[in-house]
PDB file of C-alpha atoms and ligand atoms in Angstrom:
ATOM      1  CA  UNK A  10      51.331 312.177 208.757  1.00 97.00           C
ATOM      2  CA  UNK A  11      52.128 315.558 209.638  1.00 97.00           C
ATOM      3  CA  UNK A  12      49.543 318.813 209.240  1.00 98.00           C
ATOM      4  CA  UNK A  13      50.739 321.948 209.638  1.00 98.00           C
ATOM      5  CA  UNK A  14      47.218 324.462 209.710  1.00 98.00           C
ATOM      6  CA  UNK A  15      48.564 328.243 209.745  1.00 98.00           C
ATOM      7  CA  UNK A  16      45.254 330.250 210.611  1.00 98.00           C
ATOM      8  CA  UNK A  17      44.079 333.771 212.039  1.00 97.00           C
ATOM      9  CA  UNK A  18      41.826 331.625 214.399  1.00 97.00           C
ATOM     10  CA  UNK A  19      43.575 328.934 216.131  1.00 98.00           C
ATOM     11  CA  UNK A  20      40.717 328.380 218.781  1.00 97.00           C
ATOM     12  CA  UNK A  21      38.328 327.338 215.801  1.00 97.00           C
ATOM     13  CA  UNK A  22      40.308 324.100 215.784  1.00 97.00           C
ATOM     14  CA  UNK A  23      40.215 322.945 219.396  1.00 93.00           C
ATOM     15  CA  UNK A  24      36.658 320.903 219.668  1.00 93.00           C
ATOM     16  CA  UNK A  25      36.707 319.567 215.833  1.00 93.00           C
ATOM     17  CA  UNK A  26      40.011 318.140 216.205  1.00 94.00           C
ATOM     18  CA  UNK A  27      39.948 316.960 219.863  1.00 91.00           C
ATOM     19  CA  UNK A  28      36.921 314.202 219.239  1.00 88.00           C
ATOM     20  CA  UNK A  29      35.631 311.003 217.214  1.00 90.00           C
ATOM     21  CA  UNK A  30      37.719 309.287 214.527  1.00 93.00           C
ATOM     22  CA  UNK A  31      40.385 312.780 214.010  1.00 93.00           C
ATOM     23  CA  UNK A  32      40.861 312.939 217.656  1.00 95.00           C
ATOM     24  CA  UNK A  33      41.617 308.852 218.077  1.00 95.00           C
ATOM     25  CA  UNK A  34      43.612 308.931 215.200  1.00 96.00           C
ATOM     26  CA  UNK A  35      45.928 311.860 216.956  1.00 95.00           C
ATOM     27  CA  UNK A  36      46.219 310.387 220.451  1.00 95.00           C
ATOM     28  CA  UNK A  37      47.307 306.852 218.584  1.00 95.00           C
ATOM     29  CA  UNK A  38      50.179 308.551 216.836  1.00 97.00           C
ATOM     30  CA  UNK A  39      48.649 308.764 213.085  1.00 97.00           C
ATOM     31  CA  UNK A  40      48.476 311.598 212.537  1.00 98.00           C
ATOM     32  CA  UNK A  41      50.146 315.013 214.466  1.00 98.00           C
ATOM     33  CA  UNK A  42      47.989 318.632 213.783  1.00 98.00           C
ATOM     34  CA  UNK A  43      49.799 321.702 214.786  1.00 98.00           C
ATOM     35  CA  UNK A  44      47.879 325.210 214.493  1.00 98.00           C
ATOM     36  CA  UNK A  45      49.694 328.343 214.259  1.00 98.00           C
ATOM     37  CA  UNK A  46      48.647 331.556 214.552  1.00 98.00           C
ATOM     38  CA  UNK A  47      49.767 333.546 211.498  1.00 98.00           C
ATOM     39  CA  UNK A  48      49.741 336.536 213.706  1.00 98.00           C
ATOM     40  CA  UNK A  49      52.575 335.007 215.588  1.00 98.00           C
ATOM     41  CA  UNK A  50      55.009 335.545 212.161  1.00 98.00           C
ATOM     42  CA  UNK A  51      54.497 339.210 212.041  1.00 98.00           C
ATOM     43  CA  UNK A  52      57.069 341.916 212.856  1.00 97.00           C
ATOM     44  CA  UNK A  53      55.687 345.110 213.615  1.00 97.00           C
ATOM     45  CA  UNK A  54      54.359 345.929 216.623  1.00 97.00           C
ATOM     46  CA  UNK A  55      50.795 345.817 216.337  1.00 98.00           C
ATOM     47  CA  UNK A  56      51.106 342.246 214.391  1.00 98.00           C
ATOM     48  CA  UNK A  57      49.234 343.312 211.320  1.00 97.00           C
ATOM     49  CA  UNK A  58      48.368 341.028 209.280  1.00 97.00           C
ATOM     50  CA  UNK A  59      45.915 342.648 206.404  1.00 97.00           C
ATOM     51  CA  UNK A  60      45.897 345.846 204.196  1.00 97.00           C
ATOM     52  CA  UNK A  61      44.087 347.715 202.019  1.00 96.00           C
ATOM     53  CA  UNK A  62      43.964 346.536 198.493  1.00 96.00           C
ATOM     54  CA  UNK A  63      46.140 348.532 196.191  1.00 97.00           C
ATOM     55  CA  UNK A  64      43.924 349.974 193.383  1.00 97.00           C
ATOM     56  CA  UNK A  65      41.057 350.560 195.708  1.00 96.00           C
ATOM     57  CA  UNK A  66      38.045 348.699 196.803  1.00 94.00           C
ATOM     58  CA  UNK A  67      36.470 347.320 199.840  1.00 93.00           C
ATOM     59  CA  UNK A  68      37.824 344.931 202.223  1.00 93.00           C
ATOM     60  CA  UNK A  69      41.130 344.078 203.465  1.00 96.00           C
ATOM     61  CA  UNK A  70      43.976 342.138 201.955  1.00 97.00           C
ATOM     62  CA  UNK A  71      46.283 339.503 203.956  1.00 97.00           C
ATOM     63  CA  UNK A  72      49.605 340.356 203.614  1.00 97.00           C
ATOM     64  CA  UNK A  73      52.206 338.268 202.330  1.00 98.00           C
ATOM     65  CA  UNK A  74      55.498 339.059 204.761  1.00 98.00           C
ATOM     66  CA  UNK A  75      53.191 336.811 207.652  1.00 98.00           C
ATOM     67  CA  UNK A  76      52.355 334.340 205.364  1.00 97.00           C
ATOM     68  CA  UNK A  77      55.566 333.629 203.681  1.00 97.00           C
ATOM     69  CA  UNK A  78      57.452 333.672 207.238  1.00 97.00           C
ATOM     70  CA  UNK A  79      55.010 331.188 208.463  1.00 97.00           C
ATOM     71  CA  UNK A  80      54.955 328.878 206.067  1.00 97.00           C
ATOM     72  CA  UNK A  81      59.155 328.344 205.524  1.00 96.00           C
ATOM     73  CA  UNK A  82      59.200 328.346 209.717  1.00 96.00           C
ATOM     74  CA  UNK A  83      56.760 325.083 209.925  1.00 96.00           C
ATOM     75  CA  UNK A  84      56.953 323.071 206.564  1.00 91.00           C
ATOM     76  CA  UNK A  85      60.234 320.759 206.496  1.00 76.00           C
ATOM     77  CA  UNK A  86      62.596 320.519 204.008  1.00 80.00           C
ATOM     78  CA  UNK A  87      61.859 318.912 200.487  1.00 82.00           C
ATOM     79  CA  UNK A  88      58.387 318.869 198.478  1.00 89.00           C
ATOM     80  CA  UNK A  89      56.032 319.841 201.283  1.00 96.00           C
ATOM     81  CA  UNK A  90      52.062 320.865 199.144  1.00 97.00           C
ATOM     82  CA  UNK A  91      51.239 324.319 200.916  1.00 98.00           C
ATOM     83  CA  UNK A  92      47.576 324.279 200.124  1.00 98.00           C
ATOM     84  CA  UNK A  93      45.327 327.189 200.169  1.00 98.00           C
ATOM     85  CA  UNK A  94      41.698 327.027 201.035  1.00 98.00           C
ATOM     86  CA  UNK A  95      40.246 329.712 199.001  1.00 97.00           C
ATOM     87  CA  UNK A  96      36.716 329.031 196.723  1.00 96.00           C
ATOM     88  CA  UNK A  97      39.119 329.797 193.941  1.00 95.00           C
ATOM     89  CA  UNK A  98      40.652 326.397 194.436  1.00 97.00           C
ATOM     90  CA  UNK A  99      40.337 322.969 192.092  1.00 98.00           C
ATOM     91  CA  UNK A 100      37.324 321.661 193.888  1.00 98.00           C
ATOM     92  CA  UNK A 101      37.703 319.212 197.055  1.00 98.00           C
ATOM     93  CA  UNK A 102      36.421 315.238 196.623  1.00 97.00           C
ATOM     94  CA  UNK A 103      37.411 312.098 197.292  1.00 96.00           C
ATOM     95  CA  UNK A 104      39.849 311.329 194.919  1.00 96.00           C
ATOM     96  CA  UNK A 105      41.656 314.602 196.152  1.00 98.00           C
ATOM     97  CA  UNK A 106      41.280 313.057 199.664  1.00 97.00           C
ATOM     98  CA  UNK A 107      42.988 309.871 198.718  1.00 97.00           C
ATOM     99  CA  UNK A 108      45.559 311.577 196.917  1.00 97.00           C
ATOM    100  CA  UNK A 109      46.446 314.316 200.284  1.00 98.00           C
ATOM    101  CA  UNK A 110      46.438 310.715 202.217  1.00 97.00           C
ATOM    102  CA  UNK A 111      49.365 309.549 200.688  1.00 97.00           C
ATOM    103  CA  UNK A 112      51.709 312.470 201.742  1.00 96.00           C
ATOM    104  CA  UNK A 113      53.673 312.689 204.321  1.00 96.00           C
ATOM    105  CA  UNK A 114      53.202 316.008 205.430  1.00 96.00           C
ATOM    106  CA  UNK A 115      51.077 318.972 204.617  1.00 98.00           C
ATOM    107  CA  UNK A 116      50.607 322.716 205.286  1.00 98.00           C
ATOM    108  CA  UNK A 117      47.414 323.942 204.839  1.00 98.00           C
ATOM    109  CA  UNK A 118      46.705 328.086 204.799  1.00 98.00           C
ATOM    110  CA  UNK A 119      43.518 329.442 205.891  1.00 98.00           C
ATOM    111  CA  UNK A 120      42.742 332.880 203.691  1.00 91.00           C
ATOM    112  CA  UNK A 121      40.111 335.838 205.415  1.00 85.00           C
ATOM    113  CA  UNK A 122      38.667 338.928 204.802  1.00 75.00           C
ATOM    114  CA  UNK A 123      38.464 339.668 200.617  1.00 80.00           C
ATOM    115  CA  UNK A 124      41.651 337.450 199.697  1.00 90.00           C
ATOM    116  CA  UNK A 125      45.241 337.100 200.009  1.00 96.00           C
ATOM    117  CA  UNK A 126      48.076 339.223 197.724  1.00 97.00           C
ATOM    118  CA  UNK A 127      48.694 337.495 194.997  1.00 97.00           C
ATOM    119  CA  UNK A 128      52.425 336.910 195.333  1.00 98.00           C
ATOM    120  CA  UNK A 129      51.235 334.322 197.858  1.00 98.00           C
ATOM    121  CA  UNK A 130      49.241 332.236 195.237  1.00 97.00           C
ATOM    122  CA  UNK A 131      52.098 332.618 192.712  1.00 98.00           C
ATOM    123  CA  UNK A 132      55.362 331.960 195.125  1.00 98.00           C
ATOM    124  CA  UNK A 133      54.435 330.092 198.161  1.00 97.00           C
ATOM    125  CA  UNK A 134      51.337 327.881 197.738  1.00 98.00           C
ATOM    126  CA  UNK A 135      51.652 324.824 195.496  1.00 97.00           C
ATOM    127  CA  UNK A 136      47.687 323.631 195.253  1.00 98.00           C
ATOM    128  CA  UNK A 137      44.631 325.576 196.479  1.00 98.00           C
ATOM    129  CA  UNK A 138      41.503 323.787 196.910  1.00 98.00           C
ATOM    130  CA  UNK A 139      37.638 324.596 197.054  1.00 98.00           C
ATOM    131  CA  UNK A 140      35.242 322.602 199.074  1.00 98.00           C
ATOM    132  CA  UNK A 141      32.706 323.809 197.038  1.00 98.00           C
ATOM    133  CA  UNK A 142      30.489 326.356 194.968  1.00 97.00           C
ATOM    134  CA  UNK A 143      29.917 328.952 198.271  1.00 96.00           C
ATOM    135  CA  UNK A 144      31.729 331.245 199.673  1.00 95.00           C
ATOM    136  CA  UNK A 145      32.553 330.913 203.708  1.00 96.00           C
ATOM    137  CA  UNK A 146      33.926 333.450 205.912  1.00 94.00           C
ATOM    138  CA  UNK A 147      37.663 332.251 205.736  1.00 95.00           C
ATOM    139  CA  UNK A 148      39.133 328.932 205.526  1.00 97.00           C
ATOM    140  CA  UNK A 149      39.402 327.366 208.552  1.00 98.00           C
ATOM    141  CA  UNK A 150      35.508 325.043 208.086  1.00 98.00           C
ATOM    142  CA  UNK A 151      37.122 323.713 204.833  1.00 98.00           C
ATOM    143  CA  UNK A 152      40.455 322.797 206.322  1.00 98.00           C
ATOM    144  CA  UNK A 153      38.372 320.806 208.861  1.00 98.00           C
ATOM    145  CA  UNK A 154      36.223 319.345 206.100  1.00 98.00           C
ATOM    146  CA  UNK A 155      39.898 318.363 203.933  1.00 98.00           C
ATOM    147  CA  UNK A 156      41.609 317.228 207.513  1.00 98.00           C
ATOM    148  CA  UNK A 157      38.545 314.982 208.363  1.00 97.00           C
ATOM    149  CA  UNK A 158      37.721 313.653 205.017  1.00 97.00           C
ATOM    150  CA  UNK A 159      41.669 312.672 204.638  1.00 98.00           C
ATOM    151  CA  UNK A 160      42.459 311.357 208.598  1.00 97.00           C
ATOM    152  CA  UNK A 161      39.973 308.607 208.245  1.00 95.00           C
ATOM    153  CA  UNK A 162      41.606 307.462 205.520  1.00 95.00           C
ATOM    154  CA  UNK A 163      44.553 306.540 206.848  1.00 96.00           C
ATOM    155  CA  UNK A 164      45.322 303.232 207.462  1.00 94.00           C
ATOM    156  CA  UNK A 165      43.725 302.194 211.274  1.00 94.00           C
ATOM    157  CA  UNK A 166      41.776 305.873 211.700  1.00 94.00           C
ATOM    158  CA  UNK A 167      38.589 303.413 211.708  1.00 93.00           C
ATOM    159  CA  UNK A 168      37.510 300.475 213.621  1.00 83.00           C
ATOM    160  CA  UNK A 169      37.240 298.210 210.665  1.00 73.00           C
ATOM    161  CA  UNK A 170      39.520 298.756 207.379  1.00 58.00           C
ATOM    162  CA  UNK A 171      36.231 297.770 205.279  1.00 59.00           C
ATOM    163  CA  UNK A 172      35.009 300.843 206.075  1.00 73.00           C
ATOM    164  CA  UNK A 173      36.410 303.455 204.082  1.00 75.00           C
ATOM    165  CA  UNK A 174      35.793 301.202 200.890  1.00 71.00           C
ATOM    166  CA  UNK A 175      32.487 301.202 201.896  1.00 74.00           C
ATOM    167  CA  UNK A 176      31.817 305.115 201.903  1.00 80.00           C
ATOM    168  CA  UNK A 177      30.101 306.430 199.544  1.00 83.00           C
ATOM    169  CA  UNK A 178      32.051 308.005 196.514  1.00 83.00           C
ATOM    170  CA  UNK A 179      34.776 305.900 197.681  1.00 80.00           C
ATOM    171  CA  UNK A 180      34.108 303.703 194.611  1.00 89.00           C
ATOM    172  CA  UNK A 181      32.431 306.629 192.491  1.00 93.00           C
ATOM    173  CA  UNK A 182      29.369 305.853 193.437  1.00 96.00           C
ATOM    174  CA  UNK A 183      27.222 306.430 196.727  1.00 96.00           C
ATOM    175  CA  UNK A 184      26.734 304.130 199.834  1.00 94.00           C
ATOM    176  CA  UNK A 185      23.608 301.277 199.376  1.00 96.00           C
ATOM    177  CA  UNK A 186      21.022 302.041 202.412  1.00 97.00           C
ATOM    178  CA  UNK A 187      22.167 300.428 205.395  1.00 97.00           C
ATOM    179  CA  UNK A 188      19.814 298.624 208.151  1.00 98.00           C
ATOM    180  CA  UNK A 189      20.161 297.714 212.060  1.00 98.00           C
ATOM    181  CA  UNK A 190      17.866 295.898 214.293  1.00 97.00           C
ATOM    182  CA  UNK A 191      15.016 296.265 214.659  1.00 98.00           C
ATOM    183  CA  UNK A 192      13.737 294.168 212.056  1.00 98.00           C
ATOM    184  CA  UNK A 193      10.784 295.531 212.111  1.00 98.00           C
ATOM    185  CA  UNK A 194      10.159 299.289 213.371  1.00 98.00           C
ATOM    186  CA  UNK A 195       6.797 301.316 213.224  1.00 98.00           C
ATOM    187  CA  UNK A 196       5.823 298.187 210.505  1.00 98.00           C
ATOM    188  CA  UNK A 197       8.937 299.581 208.423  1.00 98.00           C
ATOM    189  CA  UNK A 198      10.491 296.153 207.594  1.00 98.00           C
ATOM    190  CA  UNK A 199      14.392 295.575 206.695  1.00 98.00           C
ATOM    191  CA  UNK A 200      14.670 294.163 203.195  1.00 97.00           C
ATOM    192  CA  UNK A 201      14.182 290.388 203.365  1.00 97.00           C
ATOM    193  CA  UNK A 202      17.338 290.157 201.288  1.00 96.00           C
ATOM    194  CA  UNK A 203      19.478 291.460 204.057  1.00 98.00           C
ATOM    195  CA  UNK A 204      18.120 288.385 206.535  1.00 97.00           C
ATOM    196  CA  UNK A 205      18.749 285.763 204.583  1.00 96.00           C
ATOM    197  CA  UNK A 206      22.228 285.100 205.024  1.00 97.00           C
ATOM    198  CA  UNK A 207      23.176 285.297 201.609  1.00 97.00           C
ATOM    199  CA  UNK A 208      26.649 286.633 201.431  1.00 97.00           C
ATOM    200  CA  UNK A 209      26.836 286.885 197.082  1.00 96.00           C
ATOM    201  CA  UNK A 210      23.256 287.910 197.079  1.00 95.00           C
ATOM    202  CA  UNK A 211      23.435 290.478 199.520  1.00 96.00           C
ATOM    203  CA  UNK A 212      26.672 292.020 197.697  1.00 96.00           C
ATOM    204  CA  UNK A 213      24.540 291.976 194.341  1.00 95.00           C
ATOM    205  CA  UNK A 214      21.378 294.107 196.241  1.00 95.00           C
ATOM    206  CA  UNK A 215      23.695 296.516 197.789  1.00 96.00           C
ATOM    207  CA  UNK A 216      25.884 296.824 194.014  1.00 96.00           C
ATOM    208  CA  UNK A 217      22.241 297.142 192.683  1.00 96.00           C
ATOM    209  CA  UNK A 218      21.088 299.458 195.387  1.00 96.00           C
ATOM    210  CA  UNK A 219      24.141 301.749 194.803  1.00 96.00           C
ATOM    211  CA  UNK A 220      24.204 302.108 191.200  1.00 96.00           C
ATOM    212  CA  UNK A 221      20.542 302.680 191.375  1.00 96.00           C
ATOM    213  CA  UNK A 222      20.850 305.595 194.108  1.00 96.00           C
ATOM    214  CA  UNK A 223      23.532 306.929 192.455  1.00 96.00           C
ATOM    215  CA  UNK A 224      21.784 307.119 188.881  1.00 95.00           C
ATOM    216  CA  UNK A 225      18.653 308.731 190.890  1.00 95.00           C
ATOM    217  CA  UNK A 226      20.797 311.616 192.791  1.00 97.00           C
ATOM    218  CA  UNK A 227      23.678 312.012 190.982  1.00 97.00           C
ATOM    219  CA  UNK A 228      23.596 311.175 187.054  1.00 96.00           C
ATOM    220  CA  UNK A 229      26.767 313.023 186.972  1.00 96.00           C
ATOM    221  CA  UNK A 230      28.411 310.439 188.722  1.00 95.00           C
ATOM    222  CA  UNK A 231      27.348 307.682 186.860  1.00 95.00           C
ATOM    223  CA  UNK A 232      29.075 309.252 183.395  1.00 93.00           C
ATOM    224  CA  UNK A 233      32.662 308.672 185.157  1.00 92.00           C
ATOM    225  CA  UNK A 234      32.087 304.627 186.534  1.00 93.00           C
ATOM    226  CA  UNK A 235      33.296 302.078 184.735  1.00 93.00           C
ATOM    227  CA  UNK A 236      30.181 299.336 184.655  1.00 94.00           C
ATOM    228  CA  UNK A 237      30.748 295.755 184.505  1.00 95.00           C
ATOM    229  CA  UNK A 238      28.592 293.299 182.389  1.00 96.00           C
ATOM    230  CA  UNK A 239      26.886 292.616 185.582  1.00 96.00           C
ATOM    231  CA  UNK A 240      26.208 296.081 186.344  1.00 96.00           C
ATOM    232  CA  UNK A 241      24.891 296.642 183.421  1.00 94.00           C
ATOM    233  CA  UNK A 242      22.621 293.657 184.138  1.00 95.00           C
ATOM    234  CA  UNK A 243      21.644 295.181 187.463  1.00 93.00           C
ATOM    235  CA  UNK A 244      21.082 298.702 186.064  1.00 90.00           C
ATOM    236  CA  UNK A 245      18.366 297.073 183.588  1.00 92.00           C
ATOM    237  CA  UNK A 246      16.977 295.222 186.642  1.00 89.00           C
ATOM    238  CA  UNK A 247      16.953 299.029 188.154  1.00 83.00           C
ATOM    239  CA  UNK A 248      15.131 300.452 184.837  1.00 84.00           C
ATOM    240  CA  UNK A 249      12.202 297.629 184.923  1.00 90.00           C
ATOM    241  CA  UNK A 250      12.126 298.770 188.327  1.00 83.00           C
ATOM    242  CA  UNK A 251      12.973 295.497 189.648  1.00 87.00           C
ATOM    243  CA  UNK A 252      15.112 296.890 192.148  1.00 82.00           C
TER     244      UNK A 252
HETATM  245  N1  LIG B 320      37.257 329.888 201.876  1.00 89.38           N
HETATM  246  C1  LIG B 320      36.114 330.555 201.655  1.00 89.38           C
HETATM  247  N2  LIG B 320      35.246 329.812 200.963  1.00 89.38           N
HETATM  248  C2  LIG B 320      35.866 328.618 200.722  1.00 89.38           C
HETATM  249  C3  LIG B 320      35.496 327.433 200.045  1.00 89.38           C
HETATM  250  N3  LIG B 320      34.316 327.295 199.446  1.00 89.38           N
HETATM  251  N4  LIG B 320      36.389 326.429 200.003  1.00 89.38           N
HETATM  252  C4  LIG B 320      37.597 326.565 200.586  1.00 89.38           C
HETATM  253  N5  LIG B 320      37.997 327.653 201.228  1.00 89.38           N
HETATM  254  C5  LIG B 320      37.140 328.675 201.309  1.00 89.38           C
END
């Protein structure tokens, strides 16, 4: 995979990308990042790259000659997503990650200051994506948060393939509680369940566990997962309290 991150802030990216599972998964060939400096794509001399808005207002504007020569200059030929990171963007989640996993390659634009001209959203991006209700200072945090969340995805980025179908939301729903020695800590016990060696009974506790969590802390979840007879079963179990 190929990600092409055009930013007013290249040295934001250094120590995010050079460590844990997004730096491994660059130094073993999965994945290549380049950062560009959208400064670099001006013309003038004094490389501006922001106005003032036409009709007034506060706040400065990027300008679209920078953008537009930066993005044709890195993305390759053929169907390339350029993908602003602007909170006006369909919001970010896992099912976005999976889908940004399967490219190939993918350009991702980092807006400032009030906005970019409009011309950009209409002729050069084809998706722009939110990370979430709030507003940040520009976009470079949420295209760390979309390059993270869609690295470990690919195939060998972790230790152990299981993993990433283990995440939470990676099934809809969020991750059972996990435990690790010791089995016993401050008189906290790990559940007995998780001891016993079990393998079908310890999948059914951590279903349980999940669907349980999930229906406590996010309801809203629950409304889009598909529940199987035995679900159902274990959500009953859940509402005697059971579980
Ligand atoms: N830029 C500023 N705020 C943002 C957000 N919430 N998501 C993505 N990009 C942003």
């Amino acid at each position: 995979m190929k990600i092409h991150i055009l930013t007013l802030f290249p040295d934001m990216f250094a120590g995010p990308f050079a460590d844990s599972i997004i730096g491994r998964a660059v130094d073993q060939g999965l994945v290549e990042i380049d950062i560009y400096n959208i400064r670099d794509y001006t013309r003038d001399k004094h490389h501006v790259v922001d106005d003032s808005p036409y009709g007034g207002g506060p706040g400065m504007v990027l300008k679209p000659e920078p953008m537009f020569e930066a993005v044709e200059a890195v993305k390759g030929d053929g169907e390339v997503p350029v993908i602003l990171l602007t909170p006006q963007g369909r919001l970010f989640n896992q099912t976005v990650a999976a889908e940004l996993a399967g490219r190939e390659e993918m350009v991702l634009v980092c807006g400032h200051y009030e906005g970019v001209d409009e011309r950009v959203r209409q002729h050069l991006v084809t998706d722009e994506i939110s990370i979430g209700d709030y507003v940040l200072s520009g976009g470079e945090f949420a295209a760390m948060v979309v390059v993270d969340a869609v690295v470990r995805q690919l195939p060998g980025a972790l230790g152990s393939e299981e993993s990433v179908g283990d995440d939470s939301h990676s099934n809809g729903l969020l991750e059972y509680p996990q435990y690790t020695r010791p089995q016993s800590f401050r008189g906290w016990e790990v559940p007995q369940i998780l001891l016993s060696g079990n393998h079908a009974e310890v999948e059914r506790w951590r279903r349980g566990q999940s669907l349980k969590r999930t229906a406590e802390r996010r309801p809203d979840l629950m409304e889009r997962v598909a529940l199987s007879d035995e679900d159902k079963e274990l959500m009953a179990r859940v509402e005697r309290e059971e579980i």
